[in-house]
Short mmCIF file of C-alpha atoms in Angstrom, two decimals:
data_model
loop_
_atom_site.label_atom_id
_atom_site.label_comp_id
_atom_site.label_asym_id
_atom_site.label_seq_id
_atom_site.Cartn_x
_atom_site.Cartn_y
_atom_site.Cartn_z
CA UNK A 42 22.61 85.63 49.82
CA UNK A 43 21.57 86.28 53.34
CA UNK A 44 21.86 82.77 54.23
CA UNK A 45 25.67 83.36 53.18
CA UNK A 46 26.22 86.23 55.05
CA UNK A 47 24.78 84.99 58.27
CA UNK A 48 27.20 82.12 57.77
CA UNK A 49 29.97 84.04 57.30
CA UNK A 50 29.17 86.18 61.04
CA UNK A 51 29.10 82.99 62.51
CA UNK A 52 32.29 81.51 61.02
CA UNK A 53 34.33 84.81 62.08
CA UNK A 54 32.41 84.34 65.79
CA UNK A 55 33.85 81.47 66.21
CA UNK A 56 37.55 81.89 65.22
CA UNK A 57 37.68 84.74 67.61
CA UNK A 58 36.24 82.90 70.35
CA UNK A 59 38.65 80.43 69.29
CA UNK A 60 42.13 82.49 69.60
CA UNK A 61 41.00 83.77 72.68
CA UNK A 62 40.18 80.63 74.06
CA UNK A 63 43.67 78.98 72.28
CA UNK A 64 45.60 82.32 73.71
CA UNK A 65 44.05 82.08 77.14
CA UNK A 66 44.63 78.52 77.69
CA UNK A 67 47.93 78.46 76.14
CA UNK A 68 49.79 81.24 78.10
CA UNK A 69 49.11 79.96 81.35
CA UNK A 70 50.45 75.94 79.72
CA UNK A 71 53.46 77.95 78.30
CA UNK A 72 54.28 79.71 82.00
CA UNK A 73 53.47 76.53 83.97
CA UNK A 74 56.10 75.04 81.95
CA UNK A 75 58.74 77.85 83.23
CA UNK A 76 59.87 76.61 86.13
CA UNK A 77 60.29 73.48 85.43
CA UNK A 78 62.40 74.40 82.11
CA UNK A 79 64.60 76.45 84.37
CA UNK A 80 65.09 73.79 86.96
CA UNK A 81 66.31 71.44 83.94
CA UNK A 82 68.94 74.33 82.97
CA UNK A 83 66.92 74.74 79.84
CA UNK A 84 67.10 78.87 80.38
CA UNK A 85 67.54 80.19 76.86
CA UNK A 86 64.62 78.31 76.13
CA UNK A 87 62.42 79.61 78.94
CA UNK A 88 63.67 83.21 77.97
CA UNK A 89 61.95 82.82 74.47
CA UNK A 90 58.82 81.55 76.01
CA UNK A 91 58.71 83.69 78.31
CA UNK A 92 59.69 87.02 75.90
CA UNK A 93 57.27 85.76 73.93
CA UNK A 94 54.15 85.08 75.79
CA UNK A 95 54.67 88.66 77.22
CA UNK A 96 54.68 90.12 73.39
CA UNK A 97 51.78 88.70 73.31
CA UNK A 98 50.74 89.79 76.67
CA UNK A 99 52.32 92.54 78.56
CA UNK A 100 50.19 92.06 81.38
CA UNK A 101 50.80 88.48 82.25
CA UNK A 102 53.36 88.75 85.44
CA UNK A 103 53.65 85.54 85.91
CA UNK A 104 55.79 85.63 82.18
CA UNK A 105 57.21 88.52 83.47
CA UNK A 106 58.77 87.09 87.02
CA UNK A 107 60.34 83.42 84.90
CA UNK A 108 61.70 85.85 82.91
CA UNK A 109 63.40 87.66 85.69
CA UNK A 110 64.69 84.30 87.05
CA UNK A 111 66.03 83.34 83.78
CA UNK A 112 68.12 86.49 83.99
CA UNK A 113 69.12 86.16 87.26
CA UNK A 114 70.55 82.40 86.71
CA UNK A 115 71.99 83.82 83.32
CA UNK A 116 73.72 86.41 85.23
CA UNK A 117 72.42 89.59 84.26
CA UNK A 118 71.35 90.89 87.47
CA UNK A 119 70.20 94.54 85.77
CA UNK A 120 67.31 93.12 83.14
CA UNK A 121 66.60 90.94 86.15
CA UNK A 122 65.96 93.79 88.20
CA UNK A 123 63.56 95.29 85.55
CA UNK A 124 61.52 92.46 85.17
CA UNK A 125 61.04 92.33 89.10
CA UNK A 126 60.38 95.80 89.60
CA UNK A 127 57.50 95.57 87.15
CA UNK A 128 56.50 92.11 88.93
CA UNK A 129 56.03 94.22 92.68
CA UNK A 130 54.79 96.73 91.12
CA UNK A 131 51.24 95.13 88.77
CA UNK A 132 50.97 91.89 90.25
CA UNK A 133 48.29 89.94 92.33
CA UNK A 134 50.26 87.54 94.69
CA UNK A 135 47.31 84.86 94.48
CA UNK A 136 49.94 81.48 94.40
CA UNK A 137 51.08 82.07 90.52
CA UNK A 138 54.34 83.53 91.58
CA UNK A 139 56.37 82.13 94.63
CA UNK A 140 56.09 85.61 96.76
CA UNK A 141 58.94 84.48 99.30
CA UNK A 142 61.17 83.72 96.72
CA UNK A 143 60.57 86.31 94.29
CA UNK A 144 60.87 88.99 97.47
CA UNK A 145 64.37 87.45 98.53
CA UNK A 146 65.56 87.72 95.74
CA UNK A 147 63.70 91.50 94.95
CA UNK A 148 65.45 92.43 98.12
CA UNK A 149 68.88 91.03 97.16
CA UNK A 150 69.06 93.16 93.46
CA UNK A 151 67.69 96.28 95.62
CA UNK A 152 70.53 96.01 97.63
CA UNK A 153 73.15 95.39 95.05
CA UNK A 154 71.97 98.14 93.89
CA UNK A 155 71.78 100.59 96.82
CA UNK A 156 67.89 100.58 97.32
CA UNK A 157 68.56 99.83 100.99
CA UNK A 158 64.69 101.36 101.85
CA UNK A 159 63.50 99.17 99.24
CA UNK A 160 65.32 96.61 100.18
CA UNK A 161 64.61 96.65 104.14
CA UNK A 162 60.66 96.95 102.90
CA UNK A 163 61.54 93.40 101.22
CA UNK A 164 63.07 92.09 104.33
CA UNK A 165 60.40 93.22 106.86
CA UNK A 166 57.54 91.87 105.04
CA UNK A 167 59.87 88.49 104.57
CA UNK A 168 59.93 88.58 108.42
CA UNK A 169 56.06 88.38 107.96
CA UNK A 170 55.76 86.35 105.14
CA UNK A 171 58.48 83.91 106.41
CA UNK A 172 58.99 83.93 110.33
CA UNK A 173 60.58 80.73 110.52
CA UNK A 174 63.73 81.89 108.57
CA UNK A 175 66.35 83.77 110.61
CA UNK A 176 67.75 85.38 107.38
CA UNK A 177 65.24 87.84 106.71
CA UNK A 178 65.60 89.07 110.60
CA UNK A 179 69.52 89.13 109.83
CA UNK A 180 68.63 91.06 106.83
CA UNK A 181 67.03 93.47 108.47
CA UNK A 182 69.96 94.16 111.03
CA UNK A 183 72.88 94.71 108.44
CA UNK A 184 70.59 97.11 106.64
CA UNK A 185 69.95 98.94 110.01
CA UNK A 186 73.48 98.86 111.17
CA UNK A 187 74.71 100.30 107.96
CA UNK A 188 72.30 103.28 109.10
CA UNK A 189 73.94 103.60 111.76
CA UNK A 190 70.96 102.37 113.93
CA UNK A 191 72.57 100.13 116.02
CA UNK A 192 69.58 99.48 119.24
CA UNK A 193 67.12 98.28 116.19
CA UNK A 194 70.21 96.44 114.48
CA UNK A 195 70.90 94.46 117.37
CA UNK A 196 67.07 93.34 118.22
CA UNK A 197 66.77 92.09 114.67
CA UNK A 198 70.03 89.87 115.66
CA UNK A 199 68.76 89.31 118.08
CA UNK A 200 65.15 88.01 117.57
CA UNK A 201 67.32 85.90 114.23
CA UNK A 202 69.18 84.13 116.87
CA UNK A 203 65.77 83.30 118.81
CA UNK A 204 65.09 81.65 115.37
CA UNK A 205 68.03 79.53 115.15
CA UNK A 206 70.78 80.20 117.86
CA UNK A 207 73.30 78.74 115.40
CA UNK A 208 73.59 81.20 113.47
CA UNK A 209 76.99 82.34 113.64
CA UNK A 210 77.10 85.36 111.49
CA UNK A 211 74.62 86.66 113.70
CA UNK A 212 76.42 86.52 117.17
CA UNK A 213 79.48 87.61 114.96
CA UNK A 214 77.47 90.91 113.91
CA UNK A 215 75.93 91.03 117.73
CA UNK A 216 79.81 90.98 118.42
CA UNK A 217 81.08 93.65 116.37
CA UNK A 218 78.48 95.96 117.72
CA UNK A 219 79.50 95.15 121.43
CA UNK A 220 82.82 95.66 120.44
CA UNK A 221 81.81 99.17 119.25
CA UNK A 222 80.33 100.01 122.07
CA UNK A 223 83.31 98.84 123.89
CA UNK A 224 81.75 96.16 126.10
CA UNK A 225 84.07 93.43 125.18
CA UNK A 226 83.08 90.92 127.52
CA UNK A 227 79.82 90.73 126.16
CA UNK A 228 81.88 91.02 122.47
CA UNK A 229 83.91 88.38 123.17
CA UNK A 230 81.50 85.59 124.20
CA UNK A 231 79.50 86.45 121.13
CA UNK A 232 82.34 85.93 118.92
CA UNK A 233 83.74 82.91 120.74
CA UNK A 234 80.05 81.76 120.23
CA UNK A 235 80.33 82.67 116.75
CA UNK A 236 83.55 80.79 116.30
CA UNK A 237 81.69 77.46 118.28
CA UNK A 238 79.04 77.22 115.52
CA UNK A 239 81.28 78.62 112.33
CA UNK A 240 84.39 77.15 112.67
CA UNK A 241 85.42 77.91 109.01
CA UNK A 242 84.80 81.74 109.61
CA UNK A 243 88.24 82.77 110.45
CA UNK A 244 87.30 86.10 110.09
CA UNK A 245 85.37 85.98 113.72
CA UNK A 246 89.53 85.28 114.95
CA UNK A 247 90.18 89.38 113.71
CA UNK A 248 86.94 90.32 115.91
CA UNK A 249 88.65 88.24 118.60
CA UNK A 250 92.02 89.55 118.26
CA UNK A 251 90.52 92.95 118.08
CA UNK A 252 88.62 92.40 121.35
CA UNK A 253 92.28 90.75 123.05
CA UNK A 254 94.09 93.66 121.75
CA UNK A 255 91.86 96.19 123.31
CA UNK A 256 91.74 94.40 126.63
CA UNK A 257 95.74 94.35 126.28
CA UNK A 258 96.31 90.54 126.48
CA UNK A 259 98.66 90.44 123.55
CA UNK A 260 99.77 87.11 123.55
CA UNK A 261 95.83 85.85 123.01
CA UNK A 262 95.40 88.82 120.60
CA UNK A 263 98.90 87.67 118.31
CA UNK A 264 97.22 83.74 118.63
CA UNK A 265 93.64 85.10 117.32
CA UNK A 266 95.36 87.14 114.20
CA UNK A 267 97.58 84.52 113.62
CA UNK A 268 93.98 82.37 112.39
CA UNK A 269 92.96 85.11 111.00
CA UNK A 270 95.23 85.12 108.45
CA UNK A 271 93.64 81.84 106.82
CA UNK A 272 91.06 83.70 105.31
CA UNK A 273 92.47 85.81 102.36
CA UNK A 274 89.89 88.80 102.51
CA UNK A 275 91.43 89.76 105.99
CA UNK A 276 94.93 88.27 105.60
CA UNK A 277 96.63 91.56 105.27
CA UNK A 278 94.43 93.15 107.94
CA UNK A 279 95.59 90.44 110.33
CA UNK A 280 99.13 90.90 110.03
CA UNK A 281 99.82 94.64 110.79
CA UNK A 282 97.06 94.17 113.58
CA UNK A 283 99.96 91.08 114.81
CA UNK A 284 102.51 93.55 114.20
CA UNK A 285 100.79 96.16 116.33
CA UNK A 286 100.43 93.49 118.81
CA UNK A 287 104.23 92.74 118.70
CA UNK A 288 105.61 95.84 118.39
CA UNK A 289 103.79 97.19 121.79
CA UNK A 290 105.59 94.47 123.25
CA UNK A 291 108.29 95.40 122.12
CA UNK A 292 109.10 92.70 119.36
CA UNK A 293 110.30 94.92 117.19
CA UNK A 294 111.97 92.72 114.78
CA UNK A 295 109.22 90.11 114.49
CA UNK A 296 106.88 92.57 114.48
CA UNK A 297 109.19 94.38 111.18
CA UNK A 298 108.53 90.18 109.62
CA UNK A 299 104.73 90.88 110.05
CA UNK A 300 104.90 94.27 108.40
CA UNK A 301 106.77 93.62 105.10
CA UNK A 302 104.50 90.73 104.26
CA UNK A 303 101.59 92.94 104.62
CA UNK A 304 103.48 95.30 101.63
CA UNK A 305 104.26 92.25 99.73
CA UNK A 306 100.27 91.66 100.29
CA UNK A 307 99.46 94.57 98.54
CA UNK A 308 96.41 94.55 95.75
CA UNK A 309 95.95 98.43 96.39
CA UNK A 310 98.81 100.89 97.65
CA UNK A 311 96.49 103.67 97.93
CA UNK A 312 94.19 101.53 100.79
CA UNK A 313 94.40 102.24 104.16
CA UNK A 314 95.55 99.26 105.17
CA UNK A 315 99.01 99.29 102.68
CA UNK A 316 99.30 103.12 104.05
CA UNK A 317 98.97 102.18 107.73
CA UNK A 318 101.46 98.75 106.96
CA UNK A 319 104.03 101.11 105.24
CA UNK A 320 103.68 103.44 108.14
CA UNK A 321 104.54 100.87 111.07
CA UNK A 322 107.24 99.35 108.52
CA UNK A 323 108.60 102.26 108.73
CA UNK A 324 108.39 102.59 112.80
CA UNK A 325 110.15 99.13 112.74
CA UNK A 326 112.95 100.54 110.60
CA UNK A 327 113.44 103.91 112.10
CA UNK A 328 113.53 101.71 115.64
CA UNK A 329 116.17 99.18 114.52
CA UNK A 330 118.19 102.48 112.94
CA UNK A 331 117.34 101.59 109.31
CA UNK A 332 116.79 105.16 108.57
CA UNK A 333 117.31 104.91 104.83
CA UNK A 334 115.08 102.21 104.32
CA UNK A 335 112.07 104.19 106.75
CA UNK A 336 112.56 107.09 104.59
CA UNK A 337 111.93 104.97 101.56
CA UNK A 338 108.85 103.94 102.88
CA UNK A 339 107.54 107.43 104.53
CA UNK A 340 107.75 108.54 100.60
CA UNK A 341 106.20 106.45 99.29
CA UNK A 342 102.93 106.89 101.74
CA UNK A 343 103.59 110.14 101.05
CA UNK A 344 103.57 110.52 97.47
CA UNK A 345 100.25 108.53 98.13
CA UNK A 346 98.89 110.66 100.60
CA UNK A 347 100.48 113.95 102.12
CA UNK A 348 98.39 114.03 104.80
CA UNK A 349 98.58 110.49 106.07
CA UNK A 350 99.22 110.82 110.13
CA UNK A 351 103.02 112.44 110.42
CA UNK A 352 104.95 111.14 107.58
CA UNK A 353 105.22 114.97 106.35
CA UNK A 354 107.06 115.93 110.23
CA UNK A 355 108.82 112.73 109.95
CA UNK A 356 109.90 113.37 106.09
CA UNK A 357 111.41 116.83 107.67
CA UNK A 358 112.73 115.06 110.72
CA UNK A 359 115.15 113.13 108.83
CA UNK A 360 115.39 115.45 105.88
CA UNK A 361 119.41 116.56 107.26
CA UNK A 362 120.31 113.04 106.23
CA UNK A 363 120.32 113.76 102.60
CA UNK A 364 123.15 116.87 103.23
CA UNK A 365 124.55 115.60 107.02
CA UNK A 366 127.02 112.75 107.27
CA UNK A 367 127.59 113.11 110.44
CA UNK A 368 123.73 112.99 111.60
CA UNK A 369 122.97 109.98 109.46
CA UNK A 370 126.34 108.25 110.82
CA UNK A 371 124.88 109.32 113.93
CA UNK A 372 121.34 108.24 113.58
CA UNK A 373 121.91 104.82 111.40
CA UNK A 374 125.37 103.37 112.80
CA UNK A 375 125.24 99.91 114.30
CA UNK A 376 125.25 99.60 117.81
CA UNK A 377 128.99 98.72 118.09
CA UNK A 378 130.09 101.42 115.37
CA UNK A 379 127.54 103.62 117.35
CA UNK A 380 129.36 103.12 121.06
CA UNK A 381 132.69 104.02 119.32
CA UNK A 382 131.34 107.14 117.72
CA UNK A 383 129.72 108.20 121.17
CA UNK A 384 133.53 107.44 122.47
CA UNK A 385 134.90 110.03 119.88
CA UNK A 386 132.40 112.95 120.50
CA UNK A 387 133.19 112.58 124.23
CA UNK A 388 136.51 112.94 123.60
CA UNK A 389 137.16 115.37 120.75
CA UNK A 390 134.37 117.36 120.82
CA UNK A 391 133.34 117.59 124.41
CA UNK A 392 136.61 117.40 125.63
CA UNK A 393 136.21 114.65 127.99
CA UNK A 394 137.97 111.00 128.70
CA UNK A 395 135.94 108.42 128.62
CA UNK A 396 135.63 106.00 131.46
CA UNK A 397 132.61 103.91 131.20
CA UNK A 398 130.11 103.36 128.62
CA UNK A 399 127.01 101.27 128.05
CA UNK A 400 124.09 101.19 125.64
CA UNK A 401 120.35 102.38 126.87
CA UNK A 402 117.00 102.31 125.44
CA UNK A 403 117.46 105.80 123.88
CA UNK A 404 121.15 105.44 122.83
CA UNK A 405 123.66 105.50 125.16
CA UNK A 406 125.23 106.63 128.14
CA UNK A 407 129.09 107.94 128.63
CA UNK A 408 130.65 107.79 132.32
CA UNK A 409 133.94 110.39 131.65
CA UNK A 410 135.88 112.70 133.43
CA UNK A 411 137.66 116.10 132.02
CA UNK A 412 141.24 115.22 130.30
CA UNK A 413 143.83 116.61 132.54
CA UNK A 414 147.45 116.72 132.15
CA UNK A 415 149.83 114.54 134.41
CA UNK A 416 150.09 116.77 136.84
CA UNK A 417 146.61 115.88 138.08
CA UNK A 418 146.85 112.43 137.92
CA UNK A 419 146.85 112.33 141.81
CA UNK A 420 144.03 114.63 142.73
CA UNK A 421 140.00 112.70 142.53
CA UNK A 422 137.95 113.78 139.26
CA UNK A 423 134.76 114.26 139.14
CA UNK A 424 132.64 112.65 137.08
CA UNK A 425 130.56 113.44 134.16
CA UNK A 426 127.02 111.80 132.32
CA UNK A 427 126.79 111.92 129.13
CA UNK A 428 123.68 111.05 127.43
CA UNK A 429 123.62 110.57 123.74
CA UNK A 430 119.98 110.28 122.32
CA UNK A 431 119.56 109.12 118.71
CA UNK A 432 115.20 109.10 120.04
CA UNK A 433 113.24 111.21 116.96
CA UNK A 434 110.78 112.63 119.23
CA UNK A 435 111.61 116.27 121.30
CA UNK A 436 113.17 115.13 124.53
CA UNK A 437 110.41 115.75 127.48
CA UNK A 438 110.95 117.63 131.00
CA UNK A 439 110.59 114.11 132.41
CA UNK A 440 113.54 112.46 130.98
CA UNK A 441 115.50 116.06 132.12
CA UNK A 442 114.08 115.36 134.97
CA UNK A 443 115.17 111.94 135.35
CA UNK A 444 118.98 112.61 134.66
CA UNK A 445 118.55 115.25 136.77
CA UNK A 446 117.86 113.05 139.52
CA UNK A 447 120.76 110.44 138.93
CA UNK A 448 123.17 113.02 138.63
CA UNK A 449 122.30 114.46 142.51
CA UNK A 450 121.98 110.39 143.61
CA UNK A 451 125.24 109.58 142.03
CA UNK A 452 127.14 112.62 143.38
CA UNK A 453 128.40 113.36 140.26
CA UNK A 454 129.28 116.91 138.98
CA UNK A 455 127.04 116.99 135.59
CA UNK A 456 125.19 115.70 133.45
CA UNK A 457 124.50 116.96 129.41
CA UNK A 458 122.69 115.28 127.01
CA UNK A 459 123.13 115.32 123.45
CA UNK A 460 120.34 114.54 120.65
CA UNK A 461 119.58 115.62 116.86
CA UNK A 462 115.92 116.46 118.23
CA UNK A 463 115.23 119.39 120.00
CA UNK A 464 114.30 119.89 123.75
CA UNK A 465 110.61 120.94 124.82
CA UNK A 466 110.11 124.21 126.66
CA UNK A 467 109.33 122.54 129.84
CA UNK A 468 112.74 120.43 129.51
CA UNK A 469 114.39 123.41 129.14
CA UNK A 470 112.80 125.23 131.76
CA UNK A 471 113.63 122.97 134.42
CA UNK A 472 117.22 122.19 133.22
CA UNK A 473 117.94 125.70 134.49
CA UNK A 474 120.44 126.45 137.05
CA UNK A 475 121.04 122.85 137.15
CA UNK A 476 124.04 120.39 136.73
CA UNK A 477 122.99 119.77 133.39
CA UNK A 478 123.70 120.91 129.77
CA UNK A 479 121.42 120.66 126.86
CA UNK A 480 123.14 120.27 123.55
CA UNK A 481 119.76 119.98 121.09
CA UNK A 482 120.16 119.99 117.20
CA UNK A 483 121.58 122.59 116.22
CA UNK A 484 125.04 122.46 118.53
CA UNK A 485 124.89 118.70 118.26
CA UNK A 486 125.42 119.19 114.74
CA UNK A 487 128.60 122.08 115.24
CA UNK A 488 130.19 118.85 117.34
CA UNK A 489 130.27 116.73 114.70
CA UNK A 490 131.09 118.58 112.26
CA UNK A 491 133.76 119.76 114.38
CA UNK A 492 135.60 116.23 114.81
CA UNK A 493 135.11 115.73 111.08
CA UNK A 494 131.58 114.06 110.34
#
């Protein structure tokens, strides 16, 4: 009976030593196997290994980090996470688990998922860890340039590109912060470096245009956005910085081509970037006298956004189109139809014959003299300017100034100018006891609608 019982302590001895033995040997077999399951795209059958060593053993990391991979290349980025948080946070680094690996990609999830401390405590260690890869030092920059610490941003670029000077997003970030900091020389060669060793990047050709534009060589700038535009992401971005480009030199019309396929572009009409191409669409059209089709485009911005820079002034600017036919003949007529309108105001509203007229930046401008029976057809007139003004800002003390000027040169007895803006105080301050009449809004209107429009 004793005998027995002896027997029977040894017999239950042994199968304990036995599981532990079978479950200590096989859980390290079973994770070994991981990796190489993974590599053969065998990754549902990793995950029930792994899930199932680590039911057996919650302590066994090693199950615990394959399973995070498995995750990751199974696209679920959030129970990858998990797995790898619990990884850093128990685990013994002692060769089981590839550290660099599992801390680039530790550092990736923490910044998909805004843990930029976390992350940038991945990324410096990497640096340690791994000081032969100029990622982890590029890393390290982005995270500290998006803190808005641009001196330790731009060593880490720095000491990347001491790594491997090839690295083209790295002089293209150097670049952008240069450009910042509005020493585009320095910008420039960075991004023209950039563009050396990544010709693909079109991107780097908006830096570069950006950099032209600001240094006010155009024609470079309208080259660089014109590449630019071969990388979808920036496309749009590209074309109203073009159209900028143009319209400051005064392309309007190409520059109007630009704008409207940056609406057509459209993925989001509440960006900035469909608000701002809307808004210098609209400049185009108000410019080439397309006033109904500028106003279609200031409300939509403004529907969109009611503070958005002046649509709101320019919305009330125009608003006497939708009641005055005479200010929106005025204001949208072609140029002909627009000379032969100025000839009718001269002569039935102001009372004067027109002798001369020719078209000018702001509108045009009327040579006449005052309509005189034929009893006077022997004795000199004098002559009279008349500027008509169809600009939409207030009419400045300089351009009073200016007529003011011709008027004395040219010997002639007046001038007046005539506009469906207003004048500014210093315009009309000077115009005093001078040869010149203002006629601002409100008058200009009484003219037209006393000839009929």
């Amino acid at each position: 009976m004793l005998y027995a019982a002896i027997i029977g302590v040894l017999i239950a001895i042994i199968i304990t030593i036995a599981i532990f033995v079978v479950k200590n040997f096989s859980a390290p077999q079973k994770t070994d196997s991981l990796g190489k399951l993974i590599r053969e795209g065998k990754i549902q059958q990793a995950q029930r290994i792994a899930k199932s060593v680590i039911s057996k053993d919650p302590r066994n990391y090693v199950a615990h980090y394959w399973l995070g991979v498995t995750y990751m290349t199974d696209n679920k980025p959030e129970l990858a996470y998990i797995e790898f948080k619990t990884v850093n946070q128990n685990a013994i680094f002692n060769g089981d688990i590839p550290e660099i690996d599992f801390r680039k990609q530790l550092g990736a999830l923490h910044q998909k998922y805004n843990q930029n401390e976390d992350a940038l405590r991945e990324f410096l260690l990497l640096t340690k860890l791994d000081p032969s890869n100029a990622e982890h030092d590029y890393n390290v920059g982005k995270i500290y340039e998006a803190q808005g610490k641009a001196p330790m941003a731009m060593g880490f670029y720095q000491k990347a590109l001491s790594v491997d000077k090839r690295m083209g997003k790295a002089h293209t970030a150097m670049g952008y912060l240069l450009f910042r900091s509005k020493q585009y020389g320095e910008a420039k060669k960075e991004i023209e470096t950039a563009i050396k060793f990544s010709p693909e990047n079109y991107s780097n050709y908006y830096y570069l245009g950006k950099i032209f534009k600001e240094c006010k060589e155009l024609p470079a700038a309208v080259k660089a956005f014109e590449k630019a535009q071969r990388d979808p992401s920036y496309r749009q971005k590209a074309l109203i910085e073009k159209g900028s480009c143009l319209m400051i030199a005064n392309q309007v019309d190409q520059a109007q081509v630009d704008f409207e396929h940056a609406v057509q572009l459209s993925k989001n009409d509440n960006s900035n970037e469909s608000l701002y191409a809307r808004y210098f669409l609209a400049a185009c059209y108000e410019k080439n006298r397309l006033i109904d089709k500028a106003l279609e485009q200031w409300n939509i911005i403004f529907k969109k956004n009611r503070q958005f820079r002046d649509v709101s002034a320019k919305l009330s600017q125009y608003k006497d189109l939708q009641t005055n036919d005479g200010v929106k003949e005025f204001l949208t007529a072609s140029r002909t139809d627009f000379m032969e309108l100025c000839k009718k105001i001269t002569k039935e509203g102001l009372k004067l014959e027109c002798q001369k007229i020719e078209p000018t930046r702001y509108g045009c401008a009327v040579l006449a003299t005052e309509a005189k029976d034929d009893s006077w057809m022997n004795v000199r007139q004098q002559l009279t300017v008349v500027e008509y003004h169809r600009e939409t800002e207030p009419i400045e003390e300089a351009v009073v100034r200016k007529t003011v000027d011709m008027v004395k040169a040219q010997g002639h007895s007046k001038g007046i100018i005539c506009t469906t803006t207003q004048f500014s105080a210093g315009a009309i301050k000077f115009a005093e006891n001078r040869p010149l009449v203002l006629v601002p809004k409100e008058q200009f209107e009484k003219i037209l609608a006393k000839i009929g429009l």
